[in-house]
Amino acid sequence: MLVEGGGGRGRGRALQAGLREAVRDGRLGAGTQLPSSRELAADLGVSRGLVTDAYAQLTAEGYLTSRQGAGTWVADLRQGPEPPTPPAFAADDRGGPDDLRPGLPDLALFPRAAWSAAHRRVMATLPHRALGYPDPRGLPELRAALAALLGRRRGVAADPDQVMVTAGVAQAHTLVGLALHARGERRTAVEDPGSPEHTALLAATGLTAVPVPVDGEGLSVTALEATGVRSVVVTPCHQFPSGVACSAARRAALADWARDRGGVVVEDDYDGDFRYDRQPMGALQGLAPGHVVYTGSASKSLAPGLRLGWLVGPRDLVAEAAQIKRTMDLGHSVTEQAALADFLVSGAYDRQLRRCQRLYRARRDALVAALSRHAPGAEVSGIAAGLHAIVTLPERYGPEPRFLAAAARAGVAVRPLSDYRTAARPAGEGDDGRVRLVVGYAHLPPEAVARAVRLLVQGPVRDARRLSGEAGEAGR
Amino acid sequence: MLVEGGGGRGRGRALQAGLREAVRDGRLGAGTQLPSSRELAADLGVSRGLVTDAYAQLTAEGYLTSRQGAGTWVADLRQGPEPPTPPAFAADDRGGPDDLRPGLPDLALFPRAAWSAAHRRVMATLPHRALGYPDPRGLPELRAALAALLGRRRGVAADPDQVMVTAGVAQAHTLVGLALHARGERRTAVEDPGSPEHTALLAATGLTAVPVPVDGEGLSVTALEATGVRSVVVTPCHQFPSGVACSAARRAALADWARDRGGVVVEDDYDGDFRYDRQPMGALQGLAPGHVVYTGSASKSLAPGLRLGWLVGPRDLVAEAAQIKRTMDLGHSVTEQAALADFLVSGAYDRQLRRCQRLYRARRDALVAALSRHAPGAEVSGIAAGLHAIVTLPERYGPEPRFLAAAARAGVAVRPLSDYRTAARPAGEGDDGRVRLVVGYAHLPPEAVARAVRLLVQGPVRDARRLSGEAGEAGR
């Protein structure tokens, strides 16, 4: 056994660590008698006290047993076999150069200097008391700043008392889901097509997701009524993934549904900050603040890695969600909250939004231009807002499975709209042999968008040519 | 209506916000016809386009309705009455000058400059990709640094693959509780006396807490076996609140219990970093890594407000917990994780621990000295480690309710041991008229500890004298 380390304390620690490890991995088998402290000290060339200390410590911890004057033995830890190794976690691998999958902002736009400055100011000014266990609803300064921001930019009717800070939109939905479950709810409606994450998350809170179809005006409120549920998760300003903006009539119908049933609408404003050709559509929450829980985050405007989100809702539901957060994680990081509050109040957040808005609009335009150049006949929809669009390619690119295989061969990562459907496709869609894709473009500079689109649509066409060529050869 | 703001865009926004607010709060009642855009523009002295835009935007959002050429009306939002305001949240109010309640470190010791420097380095070096959605188990650099730290300082047997980063110990327990619930468990044992937070947290995950008595050697494993549960939450190194260190025999029995039943032991190492008279007791996890989930945090060593914690457990359970975290909040803040990793690797964390250890030992000594001076006959236990002690006052201070009332009048916040009991007190305790307190001392400088102790014990004595004096007067 090697016993190194600077001073006596270091050598003592090393001896103990070595003994622990040897007992744990079976090199020192259960029941083995250890040499006397005098012998071991002589063997290792260390002081006897160091060995006695180590024996005493490991005996107290349960690795060794001893009887006064009779010696020291290895305890029987009876380590069982390691359980089978579970499948490895794949970190999020999106964001490569030819990756057109939706959901990521451009991480290179994260305002590092400004964020760092906000953090530095916080460390210099935050009172000591604020470093204790936080208010589970969030830091008062941040909740006030968010109420102002969301009122101003998103038409949200928010008093700071109705605002709560969460670890991203995911946690906001988790807390609301758990609160609804505690109220006795067992089912919640979700949009179809929609985000598979909504369904998985609701299941984790004990709620079964009931898919409700989305049409050209948004979620079908008639179909929603027919389900009999009392809560629904929606993306009214820019439906995910279809890109449809909920019509005024549908908004009114949804608000009426909530009032009539005493229902709860959870609004996921996942990309509401970005609208390119006119001013952003105000949040649904403003229309029925007593029935809508608005949720949003800094994941698209700053970075998903910050895990900073928020919800605004009726006071009773916010209090229930805050109580659950208090129990489950005791509140959100104070330093991160204070940094975001500083960032909002200083105007840096607005500057960041304006900068992203400008750049993302150019990328959207690059997508449209590249499609019109490389894939004549392609239709693009849902491009008035957000970070993704629906691209429908003409029949000659289909059928979908062959197109997707060719895209993969061309090295372009892309997701079809069918990935986001829970129920059967509506009549017409997919039957027509056309390929429908959910294309994220915001994370790529314009030239990269153009390149990825070219690779995406030229691969399949080349393949098709080769296939028809082969068929011709085979026919000879 | 006031329409101010810098340019046309600002005035437009202000007009829209004002209209939204007026519709929402009923100043513009449902069905009211709005003036024509020409009239309103003239009234407000703004351009007509600005009014048309506002009408169009608010119509799209559902606040107004309009028929082509016929005019614009206020939509019927039918706001119901606000739900009753729920009880206000009390932020954690601990940490005042005469507060002897346990659970807080000294927040003034938070190493602001070093933490700020770590954060600055992170912002300068973190790759863009790392700002995306994180690995739900945590940043690989931090998991490696934690595995090394916990192996070295706490005798934890940890491979980075078995380490997971959480929002404090609370979230670690929540995730393990939910994973156990998903495996079919419905009951978990907890220590009695113990932390009420454990019971509330387990309930939120669907597990009923079964109290098991703690004696002078730690949790009674015989009583644990009798409950028939397959999981237990323990604080073996410094039981909370009693301060008992689990004996070697009890550690071995607990590990055997876990192996024999295939049970899971959740170890809450809430103050394991601090031991004053000898080296820290190694974590129980090292004895039975296949059956123990070790949980710890930076809440006592740095600050609770950071909400940075970790768990180390069997691979299968860690994978299940990580899957739940991925679903519920998509992982922990990357910037905070990277800052902690930097802090650990740079040696700043060890420096902080040494500094706190030195200061907290002096405060513990101040507590013991003040008790011996101001409350002769008081017994102090559980002081070998941690940030709190059990103080048992002689009979003349009791009974407990009168003592606590007097302490409150003297302005000293303090909690009796009875607050932490779930089941009935063991025979003897409380019957003997002695007052048992759980006294936190680490958050107060030595002179403040001494002052609070003096106030605490002199108040009741003075009261008792006054009462006996009054009784004498009344008897006259």
Tab-separated table of N, CA and C in Angstrom, chain B residues 298-347:
chain	number	residue	atom	x	y	z
B	298	ALA	N	-23.931	22.495	-1.145
B	298	ALA	CA	-23.087	23.636	-0.797
B	298	ALA	C	-23.835	24.621	0.100
B	299	SER	N	-24.971	24.207	0.638
B	299	SER	CA	-25.804	25.131	1.415
B	299	SER	C	-25.145	25.555	2.713
B	300	LYS	N	-24.398	24.654	3.361
B	300	LYS	CA	-23.745	25.023	4.615
B	300	LYS	C	-22.328	25.539	4.365
B	301	SER	N	-21.653	25.022	3.345
B	301	SER	CA	-20.267	25.424	3.090
B	301	SER	C	-20.198	26.741	2.317
B	302	LEU	N	-21.168	27.008	1.450
B	302	LEU	CA	-21.193	28.275	0.702
B	302	LEU	C	-22.438	29.068	1.089
B	303	ALA	N	-23.576	28.743	0.506
B	303	ALA	CA	-24.809	29.447	0.875
B	303	ALA	C	-26.016	28.665	0.366
B	304	PRO	N	-27.084	28.628	1.159
B	304	PRO	CA	-28.299	27.937	0.708
B	304	PRO	C	-28.886	28.562	-0.552
B	305	GLY	N	-28.688	29.881	-0.704
B	305	GLY	CA	-29.260	30.588	-1.845
B	305	GLY	C	-28.727	30.115	-3.186
B	306	LEU	N	-27.586	29.434	-3.191
B	306	LEU	CA	-27.057	28.915	-4.459
B	306	LEU	C	-27.881	27.737	-4.968
B	307	ARG	N	-28.537	27.010	-4.058
B	307	ARG	CA	-29.315	25.815	-4.419
B	307	ARG	C	-28.465	24.837	-5.239
B	308	LEU	N	-27.281	24.556	-4.763
B	308	LEU	CA	-26.409	23.591	-5.430
B	308	LEU	C	-26.227	22.378	-4.535
B	309	GLY	N	-26.649	21.234	-5.016
B	309	GLY	CA	-26.514	19.998	-4.255
B	309	GLY	C	-26.139	18.848	-5.163
B	310	TRP	N	-26.013	17.648	-4.574
B	310	TRP	CA	-25.595	16.487	-5.366
B	310	TRP	C	-26.067	15.212	-4.695
B	311	LEU	N	-26.096	14.195	-5.486
B	311	LEU	CA	-26.334	12.860	-4.948
B	311	LEU	C	-25.373	11.897	-5.619
B	312	VAL	N	-25.028	10.838	-4.882
B	312	VAL	CA	-24.170	9.763	-5.391
B	312	VAL	C	-24.876	8.470	-5.042
B	313	GLY	N	-25.132	7.630	-6.027
B	313	GLY	CA	-25.878	6.423	-5.716
B	313	GLY	C	-25.603	5.303	-6.692
B	314	PRO	N	-26.293	4.182	-6.495
B	314	PRO	CA	-26.179	3.070	-7.452
B	314	PRO	C	-26.571	3.559	-8.845
B	315	ARG	N	-25.887	3.027	-9.872
B	315	ARG	CA	-26.087	3.530	-11.236
B	315	ARG	C	-27.544	3.506	-11.695
B	316	ASP	N	-28.254	2.417	-11.351
B	316	ASP	CA	-29.627	2.319	-11.862
B	316	ASP	C	-30.516	3.406	-11.242
B	317	LEU	N	-30.359	3.625	-9.941
B	317	LEU	CA	-31.191	4.636	-9.276
B	317	LEU	C	-30.816	6.047	-9.744
B	318	VAL	N	-29.522	6.285	-9.973
B	318	VAL	CA	-29.102	7.598	-10.478
B	318	VAL	C	-29.701	7.834	-11.862
B	319	ALA	N	-29.702	6.794	-12.691
B	319	ALA	CA	-30.274	6.955	-14.037
B	319	ALA	C	-31.771	7.258	-13.938
B	320	GLU	N	-32.456	6.600	-13.031
B	320	GLU	CA	-33.900	6.853	-12.884
B	320	GLU	C	-34.142	8.281	-12.393
B	321	ALA	N	-33.329	8.708	-11.423
B	321	ALA	CA	-33.476	10.076	-10.900
B	321	ALA	C	-33.171	11.099	-11.999
B	322	ALA	N	-32.148	10.832	-12.807
B	322	ALA	CA	-31.774	11.773	-13.866
B	322	ALA	C	-32.872	11.865	-14.915
B	323	GLN	N	-33.509	10.735	-15.196
B	323	GLN	CA	-34.601	10.758	-16.174
B	323	GLN	C	-35.741	11.620	-15.645
B	324	ILE	N	-36.001	11.534	-14.356
B	324	ILE	CA	-37.073	12.342	-13.765
B	324	ILE	C	-36.690	13.828	-13.811
B	325	LYS	N	-35.439	14.130	-13.493
B	325	LYS	CA	-35.014	15.538	-13.544
B	325	LYS	C	-35.098	16.061	-14.974
B	326	ARG	N	-34.699	15.235	-15.924
B	326	ARG	CA	-34.773	15.672	-17.316
B	326	ARG	C	-36.208	16.031	-17.683
B	327	THR	N	-37.142	15.216	-17.269
B	327	THR	CA	-38.540	15.485	-17.594
B	327	THR	C	-39.048	16.720	-16.850
B	328	MET	N	-38.691	16.844	-15.575
B	328	MET	CA	-39.322	17.866	-14.745
B	328	MET	C	-38.710	19.250	-14.877
B	329	ASP	N	-37.390	19.357	-15.059
B	329	ASP	CA	-36.835	20.707	-15.203
B	329	ASP	C	-35.696	20.803	-16.212
B	330	LEU	N	-35.425	19.717	-16.928
B	330	LEU	CA	-34.430	19.726	-18.011
B	330	LEU	C	-33.014	20.030	-17.538
B	331	GLY	N	-32.743	19.805	-16.257
B	331	GLY	CA	-31.358	19.922	-15.800
B	331	GLY	C	-31.050	21.226	-15.081
B	332	HIS	N	-29.866	21.267	-14.501
B	332	HIS	CA	-29.478	22.377	-13.637
B	332	HIS	C	-28.699	23.457	-14.392
B	333	SER	N	-28.759	24.683	-13.880
B	333	SER	CA	-28.072	25.818	-14.503
B	333	SER	C	-26.608	25.496	-14.799
B	334	VAL	N	-26.234	25.641	-16.048
B	334	VAL	CA	-24.886	25.302	-16.495
B	334	VAL	C	-23.858	26.283	-15.930
B	335	THR	N	-24.214	27.557	-15.897
B	335	THR	CA	-23.234	28.546	-15.445
B	335	THR	C	-22.915	28.337	-13.965
B	336	GLU	N	-23.935	28.041	-13.164
B	336	GLU	CA	-23.695	27.795	-11.743
B	336	GLU	C	-22.869	26.530	-11.548
B	337	GLN	N	-23.178	25.503	-12.337
B	337	GLN	CA	-22.433	24.258	-12.227
B	337	GLN	C	-20.968	24.469	-12.606
B	338	ALA	N	-20.760	25.209	-13.676
B	338	ALA	CA	-19.386	25.435	-14.134
B	338	ALA	C	-18.623	26.267	-13.112
B	339	ALA	N	-19.325	27.234	-12.486
B	339	ALA	CA	-18.661	28.042	-11.456
B	339	ALA	C	-18.258	27.163	-10.276
B	340	LEU	N	-19.139	26.260	-9.857
B	340	LEU	CA	-18.790	25.388	-8.735
B	340	LEU	C	-17.634	24.462	-9.109
B	341	ALA	N	-17.642	23.950	-10.340
B	341	ALA	CA	-16.544	23.068	-10.770
B	341	ALA	C	-15.220	23.821	-10.701
B	342	ASP	N	-15.215	25.045	-11.196
B	342	ASP	CA	-14.007	25.872	-11.152
B	342	ASP	C	-13.576	26.093	-9.705
B	343	PHE	N	-14.551	26.366	-8.863
B	343	PHE	CA	-14.307	26.644	-7.454
B	343	PHE	C	-13.689	25.429	-6.756
B	344	LEU	N	-14.172	24.249	-7.108
B	344	LEU	CA	-13.639	23.018	-6.511
B	344	LEU	C	-12.223	22.750	-7.002
B	345	VAL	N	-12.045	22.833	-8.310
B	345	VAL	CA	-10.767	22.458	-8.909
B	345	VAL	C	-9.663	23.441	-8.503
B	346	SER	N	-10.026	24.711	-8.342
B	346	SER	CA	-9.018	25.722	-8.011
B	346	SER	C	-8.562	25.624	-6.557
B	347	GLY	N	-9.251	24.829	-5.752
B	347	GLY	CA	-8.875	24.728	-4.341
B	347	GLY	C	-9.608	25.739	-3.466
